[in-house]
Short mmCIF file of C-alpha atoms and ligand atoms in Angstrom, two decimals:
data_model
loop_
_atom_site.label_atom_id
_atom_site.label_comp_id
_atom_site.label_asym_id
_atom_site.label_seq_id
_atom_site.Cartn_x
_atom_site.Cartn_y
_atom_site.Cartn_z
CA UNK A 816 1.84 -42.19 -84.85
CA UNK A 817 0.04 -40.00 -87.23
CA UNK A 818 1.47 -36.23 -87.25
CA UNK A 819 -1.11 -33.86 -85.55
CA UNK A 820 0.20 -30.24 -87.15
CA UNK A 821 -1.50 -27.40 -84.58
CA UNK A 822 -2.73 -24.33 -87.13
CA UNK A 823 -0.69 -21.35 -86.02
CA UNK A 824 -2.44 -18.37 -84.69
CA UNK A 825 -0.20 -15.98 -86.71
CA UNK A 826 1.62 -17.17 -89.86
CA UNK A 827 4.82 -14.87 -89.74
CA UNK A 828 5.62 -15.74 -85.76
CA UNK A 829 5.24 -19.07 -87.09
CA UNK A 830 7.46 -18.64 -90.06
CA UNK A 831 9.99 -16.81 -87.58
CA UNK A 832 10.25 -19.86 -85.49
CA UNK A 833 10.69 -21.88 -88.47
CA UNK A 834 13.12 -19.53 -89.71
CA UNK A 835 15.12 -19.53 -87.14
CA UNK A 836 14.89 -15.66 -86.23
CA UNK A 837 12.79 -14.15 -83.37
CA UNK A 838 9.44 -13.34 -84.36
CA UNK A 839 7.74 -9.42 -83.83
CA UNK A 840 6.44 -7.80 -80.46
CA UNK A 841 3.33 -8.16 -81.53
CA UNK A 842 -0.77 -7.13 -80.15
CA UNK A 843 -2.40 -10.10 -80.15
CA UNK A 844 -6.04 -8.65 -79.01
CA UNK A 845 -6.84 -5.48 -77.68
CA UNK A 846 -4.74 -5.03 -74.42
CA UNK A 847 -2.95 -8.23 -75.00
CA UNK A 848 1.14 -8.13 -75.99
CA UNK A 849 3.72 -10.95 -76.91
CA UNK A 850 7.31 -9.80 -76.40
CA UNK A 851 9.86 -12.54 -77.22
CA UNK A 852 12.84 -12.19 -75.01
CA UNK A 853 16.24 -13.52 -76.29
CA UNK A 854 17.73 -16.51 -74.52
CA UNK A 855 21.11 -17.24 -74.62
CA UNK A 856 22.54 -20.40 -75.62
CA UNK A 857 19.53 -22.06 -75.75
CA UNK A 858 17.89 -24.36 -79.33
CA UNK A 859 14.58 -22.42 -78.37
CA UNK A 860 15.77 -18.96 -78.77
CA UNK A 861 13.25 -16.97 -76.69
CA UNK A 862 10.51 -17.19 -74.20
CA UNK A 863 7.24 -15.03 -74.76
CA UNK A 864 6.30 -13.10 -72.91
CA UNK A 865 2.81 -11.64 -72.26
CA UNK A 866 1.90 -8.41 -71.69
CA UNK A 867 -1.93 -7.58 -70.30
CA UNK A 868 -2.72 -4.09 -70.27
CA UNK A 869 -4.64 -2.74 -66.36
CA UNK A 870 -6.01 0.09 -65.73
CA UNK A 871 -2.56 1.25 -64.43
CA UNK A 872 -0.20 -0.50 -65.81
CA UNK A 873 0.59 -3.57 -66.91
CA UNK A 874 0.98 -7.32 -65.95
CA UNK A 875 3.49 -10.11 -67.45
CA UNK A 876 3.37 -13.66 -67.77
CA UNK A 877 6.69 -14.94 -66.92
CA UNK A 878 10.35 -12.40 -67.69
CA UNK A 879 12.91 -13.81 -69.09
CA UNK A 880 16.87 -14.81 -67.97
CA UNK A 881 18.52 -12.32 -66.80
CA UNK A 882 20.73 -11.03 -68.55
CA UNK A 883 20.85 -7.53 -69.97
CA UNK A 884 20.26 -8.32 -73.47
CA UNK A 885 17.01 -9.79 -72.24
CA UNK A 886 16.04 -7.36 -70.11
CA UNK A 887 16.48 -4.61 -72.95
CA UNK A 888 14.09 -6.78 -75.27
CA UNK A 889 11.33 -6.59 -72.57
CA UNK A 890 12.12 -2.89 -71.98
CA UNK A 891 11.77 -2.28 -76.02
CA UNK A 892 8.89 -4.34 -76.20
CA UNK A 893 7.05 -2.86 -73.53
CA UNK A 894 7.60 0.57 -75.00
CA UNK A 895 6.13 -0.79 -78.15
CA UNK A 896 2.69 -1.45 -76.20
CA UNK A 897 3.31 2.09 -74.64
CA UNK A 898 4.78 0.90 -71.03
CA UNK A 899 7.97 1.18 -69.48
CA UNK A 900 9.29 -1.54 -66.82
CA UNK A 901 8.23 0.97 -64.48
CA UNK A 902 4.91 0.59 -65.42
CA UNK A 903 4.62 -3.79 -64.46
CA UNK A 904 2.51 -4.44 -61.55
CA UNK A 905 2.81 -8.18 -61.29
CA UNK A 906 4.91 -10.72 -62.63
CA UNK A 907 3.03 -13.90 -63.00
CA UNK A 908 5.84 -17.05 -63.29
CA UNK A 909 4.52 -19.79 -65.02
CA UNK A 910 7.45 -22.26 -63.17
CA UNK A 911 11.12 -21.54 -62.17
CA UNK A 912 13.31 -22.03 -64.96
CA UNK A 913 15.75 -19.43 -65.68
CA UNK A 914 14.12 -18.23 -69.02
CA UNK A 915 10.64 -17.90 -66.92
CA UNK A 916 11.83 -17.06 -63.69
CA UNK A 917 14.98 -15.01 -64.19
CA UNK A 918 14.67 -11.88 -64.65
CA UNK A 919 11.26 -11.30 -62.35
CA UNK A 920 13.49 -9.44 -59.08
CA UNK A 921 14.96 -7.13 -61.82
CA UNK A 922 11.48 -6.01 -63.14
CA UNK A 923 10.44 -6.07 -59.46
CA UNK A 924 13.28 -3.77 -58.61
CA UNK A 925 12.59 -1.18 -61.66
CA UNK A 926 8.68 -1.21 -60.89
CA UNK A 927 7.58 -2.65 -57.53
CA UNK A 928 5.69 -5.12 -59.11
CA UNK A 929 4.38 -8.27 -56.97
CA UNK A 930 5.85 -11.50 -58.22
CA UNK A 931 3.61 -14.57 -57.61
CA UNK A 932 4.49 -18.28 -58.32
CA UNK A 933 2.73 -21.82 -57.18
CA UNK A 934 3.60 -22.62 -53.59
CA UNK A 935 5.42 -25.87 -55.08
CA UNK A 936 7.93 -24.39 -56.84
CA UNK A 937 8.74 -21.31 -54.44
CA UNK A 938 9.92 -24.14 -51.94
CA UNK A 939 12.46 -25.21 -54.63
CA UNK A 940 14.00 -21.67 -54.95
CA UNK A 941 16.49 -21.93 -52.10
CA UNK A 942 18.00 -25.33 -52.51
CA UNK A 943 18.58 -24.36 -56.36
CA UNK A 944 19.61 -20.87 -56.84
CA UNK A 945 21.05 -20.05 -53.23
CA UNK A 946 24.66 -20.40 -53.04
CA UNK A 947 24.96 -21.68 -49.98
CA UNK A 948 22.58 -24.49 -50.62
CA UNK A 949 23.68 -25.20 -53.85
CA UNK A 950 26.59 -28.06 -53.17
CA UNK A 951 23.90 -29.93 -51.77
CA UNK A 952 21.83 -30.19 -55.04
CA UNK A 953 24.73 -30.99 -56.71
CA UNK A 954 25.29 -34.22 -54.58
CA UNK A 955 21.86 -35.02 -54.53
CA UNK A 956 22.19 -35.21 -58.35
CA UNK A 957 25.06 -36.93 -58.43
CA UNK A 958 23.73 -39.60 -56.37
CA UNK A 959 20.90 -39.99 -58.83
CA UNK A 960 23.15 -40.19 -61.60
CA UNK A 961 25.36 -43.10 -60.31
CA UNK A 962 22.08 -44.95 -59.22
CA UNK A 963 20.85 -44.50 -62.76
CA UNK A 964 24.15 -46.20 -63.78
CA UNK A 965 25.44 -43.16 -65.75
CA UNK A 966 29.41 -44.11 -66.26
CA UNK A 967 31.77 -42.48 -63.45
CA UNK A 968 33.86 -40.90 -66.15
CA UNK A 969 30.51 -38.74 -66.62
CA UNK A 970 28.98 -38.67 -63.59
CA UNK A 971 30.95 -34.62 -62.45
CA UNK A 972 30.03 -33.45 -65.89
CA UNK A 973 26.19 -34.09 -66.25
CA UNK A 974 25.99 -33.63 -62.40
CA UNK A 975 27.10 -29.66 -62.70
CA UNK A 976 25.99 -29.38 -66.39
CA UNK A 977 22.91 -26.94 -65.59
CA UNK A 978 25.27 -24.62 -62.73
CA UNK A 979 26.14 -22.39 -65.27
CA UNK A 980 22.69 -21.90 -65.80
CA UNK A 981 22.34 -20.21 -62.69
CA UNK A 982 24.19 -17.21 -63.33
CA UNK A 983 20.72 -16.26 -65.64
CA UNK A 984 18.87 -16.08 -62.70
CA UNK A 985 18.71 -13.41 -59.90
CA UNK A 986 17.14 -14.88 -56.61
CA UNK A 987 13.74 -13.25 -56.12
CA UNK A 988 11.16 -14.73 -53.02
CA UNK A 989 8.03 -14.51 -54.49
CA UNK A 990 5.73 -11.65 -53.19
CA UNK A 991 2.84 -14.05 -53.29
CA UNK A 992 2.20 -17.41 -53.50
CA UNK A 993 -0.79 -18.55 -56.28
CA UNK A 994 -2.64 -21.59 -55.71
CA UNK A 995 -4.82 -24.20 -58.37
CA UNK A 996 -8.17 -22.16 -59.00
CA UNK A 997 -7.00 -18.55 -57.97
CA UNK A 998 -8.60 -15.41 -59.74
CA UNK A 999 -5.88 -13.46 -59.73
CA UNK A 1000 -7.01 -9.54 -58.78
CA UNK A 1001 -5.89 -7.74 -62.42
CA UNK A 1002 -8.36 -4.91 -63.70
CA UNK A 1003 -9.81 -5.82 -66.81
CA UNK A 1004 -9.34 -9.47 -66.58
CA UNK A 1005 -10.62 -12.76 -65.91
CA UNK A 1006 -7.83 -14.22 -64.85
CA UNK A 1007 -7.43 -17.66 -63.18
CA UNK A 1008 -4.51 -20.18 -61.98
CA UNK A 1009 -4.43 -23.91 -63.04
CA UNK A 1010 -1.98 -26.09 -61.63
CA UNK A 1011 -0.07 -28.17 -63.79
CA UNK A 1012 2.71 -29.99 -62.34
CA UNK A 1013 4.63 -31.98 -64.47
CA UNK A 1014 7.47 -29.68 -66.31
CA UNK A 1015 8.29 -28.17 -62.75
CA UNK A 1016 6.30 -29.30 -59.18
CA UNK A 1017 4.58 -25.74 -59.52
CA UNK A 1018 3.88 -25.20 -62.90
CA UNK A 1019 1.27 -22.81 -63.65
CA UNK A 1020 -0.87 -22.37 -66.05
CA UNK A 1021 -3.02 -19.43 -66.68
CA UNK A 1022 -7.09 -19.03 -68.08
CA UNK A 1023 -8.98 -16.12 -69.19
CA UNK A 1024 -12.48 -18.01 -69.86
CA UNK A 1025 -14.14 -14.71 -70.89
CA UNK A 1026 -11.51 -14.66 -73.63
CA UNK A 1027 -11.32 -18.43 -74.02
CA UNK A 1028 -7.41 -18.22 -73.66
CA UNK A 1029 -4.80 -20.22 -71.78
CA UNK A 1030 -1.45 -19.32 -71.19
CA UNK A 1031 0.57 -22.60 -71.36
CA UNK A 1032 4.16 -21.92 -70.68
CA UNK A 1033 6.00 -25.17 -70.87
CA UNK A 1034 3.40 -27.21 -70.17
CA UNK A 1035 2.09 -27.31 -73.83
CA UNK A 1036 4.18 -26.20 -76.73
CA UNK A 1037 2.74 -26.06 -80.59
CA UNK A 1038 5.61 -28.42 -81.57
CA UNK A 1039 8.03 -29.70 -79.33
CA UNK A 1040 7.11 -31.77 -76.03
CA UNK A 1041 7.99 -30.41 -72.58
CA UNK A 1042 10.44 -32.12 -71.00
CA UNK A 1043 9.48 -34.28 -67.97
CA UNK A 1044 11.82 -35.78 -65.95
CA UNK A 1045 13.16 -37.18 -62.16
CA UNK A 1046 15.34 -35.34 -60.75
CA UNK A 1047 16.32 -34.22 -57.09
CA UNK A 1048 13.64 -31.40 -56.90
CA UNK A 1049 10.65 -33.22 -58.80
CA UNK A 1050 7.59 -34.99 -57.33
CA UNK A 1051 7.95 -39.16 -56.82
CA UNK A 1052 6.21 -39.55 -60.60
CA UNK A 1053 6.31 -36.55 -62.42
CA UNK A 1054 5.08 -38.35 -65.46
CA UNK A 1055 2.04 -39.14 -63.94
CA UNK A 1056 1.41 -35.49 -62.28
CA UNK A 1057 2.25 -34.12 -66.33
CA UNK A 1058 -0.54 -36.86 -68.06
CA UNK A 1059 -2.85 -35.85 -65.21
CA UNK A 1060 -2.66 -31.92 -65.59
CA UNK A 1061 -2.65 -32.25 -69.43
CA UNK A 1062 -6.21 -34.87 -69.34
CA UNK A 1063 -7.44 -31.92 -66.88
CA UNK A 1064 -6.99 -29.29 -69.33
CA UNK A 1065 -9.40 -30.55 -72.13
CA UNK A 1066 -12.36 -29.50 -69.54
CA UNK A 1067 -11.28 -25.56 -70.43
CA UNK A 1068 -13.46 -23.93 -73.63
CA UNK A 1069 -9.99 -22.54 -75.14
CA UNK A 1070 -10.10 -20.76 -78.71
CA UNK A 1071 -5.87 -20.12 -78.39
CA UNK A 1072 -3.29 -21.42 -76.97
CA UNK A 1073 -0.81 -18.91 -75.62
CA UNK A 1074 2.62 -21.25 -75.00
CA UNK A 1075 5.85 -19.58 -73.73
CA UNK A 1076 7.98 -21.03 -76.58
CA UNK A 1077 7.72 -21.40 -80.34
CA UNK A 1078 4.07 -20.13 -81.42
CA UNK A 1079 0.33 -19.31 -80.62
CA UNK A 1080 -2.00 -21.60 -81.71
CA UNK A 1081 -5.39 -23.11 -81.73
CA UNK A 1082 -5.73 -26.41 -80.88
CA UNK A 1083 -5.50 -27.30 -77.63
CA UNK A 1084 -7.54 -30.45 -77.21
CA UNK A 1085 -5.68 -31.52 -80.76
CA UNK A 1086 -2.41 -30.88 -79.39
CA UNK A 1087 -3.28 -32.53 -75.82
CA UNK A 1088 -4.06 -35.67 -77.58
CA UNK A 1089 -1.21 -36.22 -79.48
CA UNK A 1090 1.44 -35.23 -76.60
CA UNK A 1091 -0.77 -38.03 -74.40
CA UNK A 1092 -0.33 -40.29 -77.87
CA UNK A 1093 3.47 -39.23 -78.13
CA UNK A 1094 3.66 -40.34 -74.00
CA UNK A 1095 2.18 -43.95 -74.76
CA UNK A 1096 4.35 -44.26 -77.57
CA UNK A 1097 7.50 -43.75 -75.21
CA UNK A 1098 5.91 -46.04 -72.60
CA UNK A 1099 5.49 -48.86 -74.47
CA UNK A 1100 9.48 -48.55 -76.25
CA UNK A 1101 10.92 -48.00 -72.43
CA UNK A 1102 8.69 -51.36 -71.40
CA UNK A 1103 9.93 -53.49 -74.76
CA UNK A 1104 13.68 -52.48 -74.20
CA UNK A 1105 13.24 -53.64 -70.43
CA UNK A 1106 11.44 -56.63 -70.93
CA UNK A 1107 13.79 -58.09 -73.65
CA UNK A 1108 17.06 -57.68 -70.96
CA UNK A 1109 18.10 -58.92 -67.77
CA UNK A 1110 18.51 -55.99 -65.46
CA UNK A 1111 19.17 -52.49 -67.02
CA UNK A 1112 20.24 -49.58 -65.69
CA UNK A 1113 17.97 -46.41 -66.44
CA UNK A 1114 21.19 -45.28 -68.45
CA UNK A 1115 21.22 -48.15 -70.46
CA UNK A 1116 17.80 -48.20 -71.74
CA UNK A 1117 17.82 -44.48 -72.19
CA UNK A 1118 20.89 -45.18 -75.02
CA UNK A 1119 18.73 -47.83 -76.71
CA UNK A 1120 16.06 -45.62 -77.48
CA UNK A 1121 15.03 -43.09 -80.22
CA UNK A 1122 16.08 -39.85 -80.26
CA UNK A 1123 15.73 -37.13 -82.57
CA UNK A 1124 19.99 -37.74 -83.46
CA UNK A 1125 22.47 -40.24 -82.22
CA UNK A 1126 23.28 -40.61 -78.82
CA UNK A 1127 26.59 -39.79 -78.80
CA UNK A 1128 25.89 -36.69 -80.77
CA UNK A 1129 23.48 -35.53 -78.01
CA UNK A 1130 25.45 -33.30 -76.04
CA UNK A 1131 26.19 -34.08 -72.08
CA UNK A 1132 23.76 -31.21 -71.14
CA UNK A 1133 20.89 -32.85 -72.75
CA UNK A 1134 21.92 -36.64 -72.36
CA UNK A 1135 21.08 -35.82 -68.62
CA UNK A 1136 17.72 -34.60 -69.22
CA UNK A 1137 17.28 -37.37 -71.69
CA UNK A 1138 18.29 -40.03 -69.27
CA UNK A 1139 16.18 -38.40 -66.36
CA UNK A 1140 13.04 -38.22 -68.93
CA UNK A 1141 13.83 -41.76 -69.49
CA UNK A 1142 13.75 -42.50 -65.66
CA UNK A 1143 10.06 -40.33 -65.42
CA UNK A 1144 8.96 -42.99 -67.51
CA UNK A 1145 10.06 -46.36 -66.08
CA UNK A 1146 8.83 -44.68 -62.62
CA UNK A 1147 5.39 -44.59 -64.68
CA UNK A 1148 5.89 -48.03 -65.64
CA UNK A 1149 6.79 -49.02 -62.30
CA UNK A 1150 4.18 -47.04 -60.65
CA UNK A 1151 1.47 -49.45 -63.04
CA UNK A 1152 3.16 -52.37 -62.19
CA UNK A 1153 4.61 -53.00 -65.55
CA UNK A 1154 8.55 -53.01 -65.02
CA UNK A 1155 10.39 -53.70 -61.88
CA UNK A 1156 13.00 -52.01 -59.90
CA UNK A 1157 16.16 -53.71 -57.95
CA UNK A 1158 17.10 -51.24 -55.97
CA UNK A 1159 21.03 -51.18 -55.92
CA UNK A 1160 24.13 -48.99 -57.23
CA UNK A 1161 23.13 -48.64 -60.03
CA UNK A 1162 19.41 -49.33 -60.07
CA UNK A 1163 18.53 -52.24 -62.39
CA UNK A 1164 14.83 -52.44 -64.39
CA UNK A 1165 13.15 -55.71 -65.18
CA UNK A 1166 10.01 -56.63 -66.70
CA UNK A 1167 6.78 -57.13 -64.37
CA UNK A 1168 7.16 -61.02 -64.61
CA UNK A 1169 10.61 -61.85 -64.56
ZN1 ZN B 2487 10.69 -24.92 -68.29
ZN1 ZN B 2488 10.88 -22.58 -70.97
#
């Protein structure tokens, strides 16, 4: 597949990504802000987030983890576009992940801001961050992991591999729940939902067509692809909810692309195509590596794939989310009627005639 390289919208946050450092808070338009926010342990370093200046205050687009580090990167950044926390009036979350999600009750409790995230992935807060709930995610993802036909000796370790996680998040209900089309009621701005599903059940995307910007999140990234996968809290065919809500956004007039990792950019339709390209490319690997075996486990074909390093230098952490990507994918497959599931413990995959 040919290499699609998106232009960057600013050459140094680029060459801070590249460089491995965190690029400057930065005014990207006249009452528009990016403050990265550290995140810790994590390849992609920080999430960005936006600031939009209102007439009293301001708004964000997605926090940060929490953790106090973070939290005094979106204080100092703030005070560089001349706000204190004090001064947020709504928290718009993008999706639920800890570096989105996080740290949105802290700014809530420091400013009284509103926090508002899709109806989809609200439902998902309990079961995941609530501690009383939590044992029961845990099995749940267990049990996927043995019918994928990950090996016992693994199965505890990739099952609680994202609970540490948790402890970068601080449980926050949502003040208000935003749906697909929304104009969301911020002075100054033309600001409008678009549902994305894919990355998380609720992901959100956000428009300003006046401006002819879209803040992407995870959804689409300059460089890397978002991560798709099956697990316990994702739709039946999250593959085909992502390829969906990606087609949908080449209808929006965007001039730059506002992601939550990595860099701005300008490209979207550019970029859209070659994720969609990137997607085929996987589908049609998964279906060859199924159709020339007997019955394999999700596991299995996920180890006989490509990956950016060796499998077994791919730590446990991400093994899981590569094995659950690879699952998104034969559900897609499945889902066209081009590979075949025996249901079982484990699951095994088959091509469409055999
Ligand atoms: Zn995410
Ligand atoms: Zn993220």
């Amino acid at each position: 597949m040919a290499k699609f390289v998106v232009t960057p919208s600013n050459e140094k946050q680029r060459a801070a990504w590249t460089g491995g450092g965190i690029p400057e808070v930065e005014r990207v338009r006249p009452g528009l802000w990016s403050i990265p926010v550290p995140i810790p342990i994590n390849p992609l370093r920080y999430v960005l987030v936006y600031a939009l200046e209102l007439a009293d205050g301001v708004a964000i687009v997605d926090a940060g983890w929490d953790t106090d580090e973070a939290y005094q990167a979106l204080e100092a950044g703030l005070g560089v576009a001349g706000y204190a926390v004090a001064d947020v009036r709504a928290v718009l979350v993008t999706h639920i992940h800890p570096d989105h999600y996080g740290l949105a009750g802290r700014v809530r409790e420091a400013s009284g801001a509103w926090i508002g995230l899709h109806p989809a992935d609200a439902g998902l807060l309990r079961d995941r961050y609530d501690e009383a709930f939590i044992d029961g995610l845990v099995a749940r993802e267990r049990a996927q992991l043995l019918r994928c036909g990950v090996p016992a000796a693994l199965v505890d370790e990739l099952a609680g591999a994202s609970m540490m996680i948790r402890s970068f998040v601080t449980m926050a209900a949502p003040d208000r729940l935003i749906e697909d089309g929304d104009r969301l009621d911020l002075s100054g701005w033309d600001l409008r939902a678009v549902w994305t599903p894919g990355h998380s059940p609720g992901h959100l995307c956000f428009a300003e067509p006046s401006r002819k910007l879209l803040f992407t999140g995870d959804h689409v990234l300059p460089r890397i692809t978002s991560a798709v996968v099956v697990h316990p809290q994702s739709a039946p065919n999250p593959l085909a909810d992502y390829l969906d809500a990606l087609d949908a956004l080449r209808a929006f007039d965007v001039e730059e692309v506002l992601p939550a990792h990595e860099y701005r950019f300008l490209e979207l339709a550019g970029r859209v195509d070659y994720v969609m390209e990137h997607h085929r490319e996987r589908l049609a690997e998964i279906e060859r590596v199924v159709s020339g075996a007997d019955g394999v486990t999700c596991w299995e074909v996920a180890t006989k794939l490509t990956w950016s390093r060796p499998w077994e230098s791919i730590p446990p952490f991400m093994r899981r989310t590569a094995g659950n990507e690879t699952l998104a994918h034969l559900v897609w497959l499945e889902s066209r009627g081009r590979v075949r599931r025996l249901p079982g413990e484990p699951e095994l995959w088959t091509g469409a005639g055999s």
